[in-house]
Amino acid sequence: MFFQRRPLVAALALSSLCMFAAGSASAQGNYPNRTITFVVPAAAGGTTDLAGRMAAQALGPVIGQSVVVDNKGGGNGAIAATFVKRAEPDGYNLLMQYSGYHVITPHITKAPQWEQKDFQPVANIMSAPQIIVVRDSVPAKTLQELVAYAKTNPGRLNYASSGNGSLQHVTGAMLEQQAGIKMVHVPYKGTGPALQDLLGGQVDLTFGTAPPFMPHIQAGKLRVLAVTGKERLPSLPNVPTTAEAGFAGVNATSWFGLFAPTAVPKAVVDKLTADLKKVVEDPAFRKKAEEQGATADYQNPQQFGERVKADYANWANVVKSAKIEAD
């Protein structure tokens, strides 16, 4: 009797396996059939948030479902990354990541809650150089004047960042190294809170991508001293680069891209990246990014993955050279 039942058991098992595979394929084929969430690792108001909201708003009509943003700031990006890492790998919870958190913070975290292997790249969305911006009452109208003031008043200037090990923090450390000055670093939980204290006079300057600062620059509340990229920004044509100001070693550009948990099926990632390519390469999207001081910069999973790998290695050397300590 036992031997007669074995073929039946095997047949039932095979049938169940086929049904599961068919169901999985069907689920992937129907993706998406509900709301997609972009989890942003920073408070509202920064460039990561802006990139996420721009992409979400434009992606919805293309992909055929609502795309929303969920801000989970704090922990130098760890809160958001851990949430997405632990989410069901079905493509409905994605990490809208900032380069500083992805390729710099891991080098200075004693007890990491996530690793590079936990995520797969979907697409890069935007790129932007840092700008050096001061509150209007700071007695410096150029980067050279800021450096001269810092040398005369060591430790008096304080600069805000979006967290220990963020790109803003590292950029500040690079300027201190290059210029031979000493400033006080004040970390925040994102660019939004840092910007508010800069406007309120609690901090003197900061380093960040241009989008969240542009309205305040145009209103005359903040002053831009330099752009840390290789070229001037079209939206700030009169602002020199750090190289033009005599500090070529202060060169920092951020990227803002989408990641999925590693286990998300390739078919889902392929769908997402194909639709994001349409979004990012749309002239209206590109124009809006440029007006904000950023560049619409689509990269497919392979290209984006290679960029992440190269940046991870490069920033390891910068962090070591700048002697930035772990949390």
C-alpha atoms as one frame of an Amber mdcrd trajectory, in Angstrom:
protein
   0.000   0.000   0.000   2.883   2.336   0.873   4.559   1.765  -2.490   1.320
   2.377  -4.357   0.846   5.819  -2.711   4.329   7.181  -3.510   3.562   8.092
  -7.145   0.361   9.831  -6.012   2.226  11.828  -3.333   4.913  12.792  -5.833
   2.293  13.862  -8.343   0.492  16.006  -5.781   3.763  17.639  -4.708   4.670
  18.387  -8.319   1.212  19.796  -8.948   1.481  22.092  -5.897   4.916  23.276
  -6.999   3.639  24.103 -10.472   0.654  25.968  -9.046   2.979  27.998  -6.771
   5.297  28.833  -9.667   2.363  29.814 -11.844   0.952  31.957  -9.064   4.301
  33.697  -8.531   4.717  34.312 -12.239   1.188  35.652 -12.429   1.769  37.972
  -9.472   4.933  39.333 -11.077   3.164  39.656 -14.405   0.429  41.740 -12.792
   2.887  44.031 -11.022   1.922  46.516  -9.809  -1.647  45.962  -8.652  -1.588
  48.284  -5.624   0.185  51.347  -4.244   3.992  51.474  -4.349   5.877  53.210
  -1.538   9.194  55.035  -1.850  10.754  55.011   1.618  12.956  58.111   2.047
  15.738  57.987   4.690  15.451  61.673   5.617  12.967  64.231   6.849  10.893
  66.181   4.344  12.580  69.185   2.783  15.873  67.778   1.526  16.974  66.720
  -1.951  16.389  63.016  -1.263  12.796  63.848  -0.375  12.457  66.099  -3.432
  13.904  63.441  -5.760  11.578  60.840  -4.280   8.490  63.029  -4.623   9.333
  64.136  -8.160   9.899  60.535  -9.248   6.824  59.212  -7.415   4.510  61.828
  -8.908   5.780  61.245 -12.438   5.984  57.437 -12.166   2.370  56.913 -11.063
   0.709  57.602 -14.431   3.412  55.652 -16.282   3.320  52.505 -14.140  -0.446
  52.603 -13.632  -0.628  52.753  -9.833  -0.269  55.361  -7.100   3.275  55.913
  -5.844   3.647  57.532  -2.427   6.559  58.760  -0.300   7.108  57.668   3.301
   9.750  59.658   5.197  11.632  57.580   7.755  14.511  59.816   8.806  17.059
  59.129  11.515  19.877  56.725  12.261  21.961  58.103   9.382  19.596  56.373
   6.981  19.461  53.102   8.925  15.802  53.361   9.949  14.582  53.534   6.347
  17.084  51.002   5.016  16.250  48.468   7.729  12.520  48.905   7.120  12.871
  48.212   3.389  15.343  45.373   3.981  12.755  43.602   6.160   9.777  44.355
   3.907   8.131  41.685   1.777  10.341  41.427  -1.353   7.503  42.100  -3.762
   8.474  45.520  -5.103   5.927  47.554  -3.157   8.376  49.002  -0.611  11.466
  50.548  -2.209  14.336  52.602  -0.818  14.784  56.082  -2.325  18.409  56.359
  -1.294  20.948  59.143  -0.892  24.569  58.425  -1.814  25.996  59.669   1.478
  23.973  57.148   3.440  24.658  54.324   0.986  28.391  54.593   0.325  29.801
  56.736   3.169  27.844  55.921   6.331  28.674  52.170   6.168  32.360  53.054
   6.636  31.758  54.834   9.934  29.063  52.699  11.552  30.191  50.421  14.366
  27.114  48.184  14.402  25.547  48.288  10.907  21.900  47.282  10.648  22.087
  46.664   6.905  24.684  45.788   4.269  25.206  46.464   0.571  24.194  42.883
  -0.210  20.719  43.516   1.252  19.763  45.696  -1.727  19.837  45.638  -5.504
  19.959  48.825  -7.617  16.855  49.694  -9.621  17.741  53.067 -11.179  19.547
  56.285 -10.456  17.170  59.249 -10.624  19.103  62.467 -10.027  22.618  63.742
  -9.344  23.708  67.049  -7.853  26.913  68.667  -6.605  27.084  70.109  -3.120
  26.961  73.870  -2.645  28.574  75.789   0.190  25.922  78.080   1.627  26.079
  80.533   4.543  23.457  82.548   6.398  23.292  86.146   5.278  24.893  87.563
   8.450  28.139  85.599   8.053  30.876  88.130   7.118  32.058  86.328   3.986
  30.958  86.827   0.401  33.421  84.390  -1.172  34.924  81.055  -0.209  38.333
  82.699   0.193  36.821  85.212   2.639  35.165  82.381   4.587  38.492  80.576
   4.898  40.242  83.761   5.992  37.568  84.375   8.628  37.841  80.777   9.886
  41.612  81.082  10.218  41.259  84.303  12.200  38.504  82.795  14.358  39.361
  79.079  14.791  36.437  76.984  16.009  33.983  79.882  15.855  32.179  78.830
  12.678  29.829  75.867  12.926  28.395  73.923  10.024  25.305  71.750   9.808
  25.022  68.357   8.146  22.321  65.716   7.751  24.181  63.408  10.113  27.570
  62.067  11.127  29.200  60.599   8.030  26.775  62.254   5.622  28.190  63.772
   2.455  27.712  67.236   3.990  29.846  66.161   6.955  32.545  64.710   4.713
  32.524  67.814   2.486  33.037  70.001   5.551  35.912  67.790   6.674  37.473
  68.008   3.202  37.292  71.815   3.286  38.900  71.866   6.726  41.722  69.681
   5.400  42.229  71.592   2.165  42.040  75.052   3.729  43.780  74.308   7.014
  40.864  75.541   9.126  38.838  74.235  12.054  35.039  74.417  12.283  32.463
  72.815  14.588  30.307  70.075  13.060  26.614  70.023  14.071  24.763  66.895
  12.815  20.993  66.857  12.164  18.446  64.218  11.136  18.287  65.380   7.547
  18.739  68.496   5.440  15.295  69.893   6.320  16.000  70.423  10.047  19.537
  71.648   9.276  18.151  74.211   6.839  15.670  75.507   9.411  18.418  76.130
  11.960  20.612  77.733   9.296  17.788  80.156   8.500  17.215  80.694  12.211
  20.854  81.583  12.850  21.681  78.582  15.057  24.382  77.461  12.594  26.585
  79.479  10.239  26.855  77.391   7.097  26.187  74.039   5.552  27.009  71.913
   2.531  24.211  70.364   0.524  22.632  69.878  -2.855  20.952  73.017  -4.183
  17.214  72.122  -4.460  16.051  72.783  -0.863  18.120  75.978  -0.646  17.084
  77.633  -3.901  13.973  79.522  -2.635  15.982  80.991   0.263  18.912  81.874
  -1.980  16.577  83.667  -4.378  14.976  85.490  -1.427  18.394  86.695  -0.254
  18.250  84.860   3.072  21.180  82.601   2.203  24.377  83.187   0.235  26.135
  80.589  -1.937  29.928  80.723  -1.917  30.861  77.818  -4.191  29.738  74.685
  -6.032  31.679  71.504  -5.238  31.231  69.950  -8.686  33.485  70.198 -11.723
  31.216  72.717 -13.461  29.034  75.657 -12.461  25.327  75.036 -12.042  23.053
  76.468 -14.766  20.687  77.609 -12.011  23.568  79.435 -10.236  25.704  80.657
 -13.150  27.546  83.333 -11.153  28.685  80.976  -8.380  32.235  79.636  -8.906
  33.298  76.045  -8.394  35.568  75.151  -5.488  38.343  74.577  -8.035  37.911
  78.114  -9.371  38.078  79.374  -5.779  41.381  77.590  -5.211  40.188  74.413
  -3.458  40.039  71.770  -6.181  40.248  68.957  -3.625  36.788  69.829  -2.302
  34.815  67.905  -4.906  31.595  66.168  -3.903  28.557  65.146  -5.938  25.524
  63.321  -4.565  23.272  60.860  -6.334  19.704  59.894  -5.494  18.504  56.507
  -6.646  16.057  53.696  -6.076  16.929  50.337  -4.503  14.909  47.188  -3.891
  15.490  44.332  -1.448  17.781  41.745  -3.036  15.047  39.090  -3.206  12.684
  41.206  -5.342  12.204  39.297  -8.641  14.100  40.467 -11.717  10.840  40.880
 -13.659   9.654  43.459 -11.122  12.964  45.358 -11.184  12.945  45.312 -14.992
   9.440  46.817 -15.014  10.388  49.515 -12.516  13.610  50.553 -14.215  12.027
  50.640 -17.686   9.252  52.945 -16.461  11.677  55.105 -14.473  13.771  55.549
 -17.618  10.711  57.066 -19.325  10.153  59.337 -16.326  13.725  60.588 -15.858
  14.372  61.139 -19.565  11.164  63.122 -20.040  12.053  66.751 -20.952   9.669
  68.162 -18.334  11.298  66.122 -15.571  14.777  67.114 -16.740  13.832  70.788
 -16.826  12.342  70.695 -13.338  15.470  69.016 -11.942  17.732  71.592 -13.588
  15.693  74.470 -12.220  16.268  73.042  -8.758  20.051  72.814  -9.204  20.169
  69.088  -9.966  20.492  66.856 -13.026  18.052  64.161 -14.131  20.479  61.255
 -14.419  18.987  57.852 -15.273  21.227  54.818 -14.893  20.021  51.242 -15.316
  20.661  48.600 -12.626  24.018  47.515 -14.044  25.322  51.059 -14.556  24.031
  52.175 -11.174  25.521  49.120  -9.481  28.939  49.867 -10.952  28.684  53.474
  -9.762  27.788  52.357  -6.248  30.723  49.956  -6.137  33.207  52.591  -7.328
  31.871  55.255  -4.955  31.923  52.863  -2.011  35.635  52.236  -2.539  36.442
  55.910  -3.206  34.676  57.264  -0.128  36.358  54.664   2.076  39.650  56.389
   1.266  38.189  59.866   1.843  36.719  58.906   5.237  40.056  57.442   6.319
  41.973  60.495   5.123  39.546  62.893   6.818  39.720  60.844  10.050  35.947
  60.745  10.431  35.112  58.595  13.450  32.389  55.953  13.687  29.223  56.594
  15.676
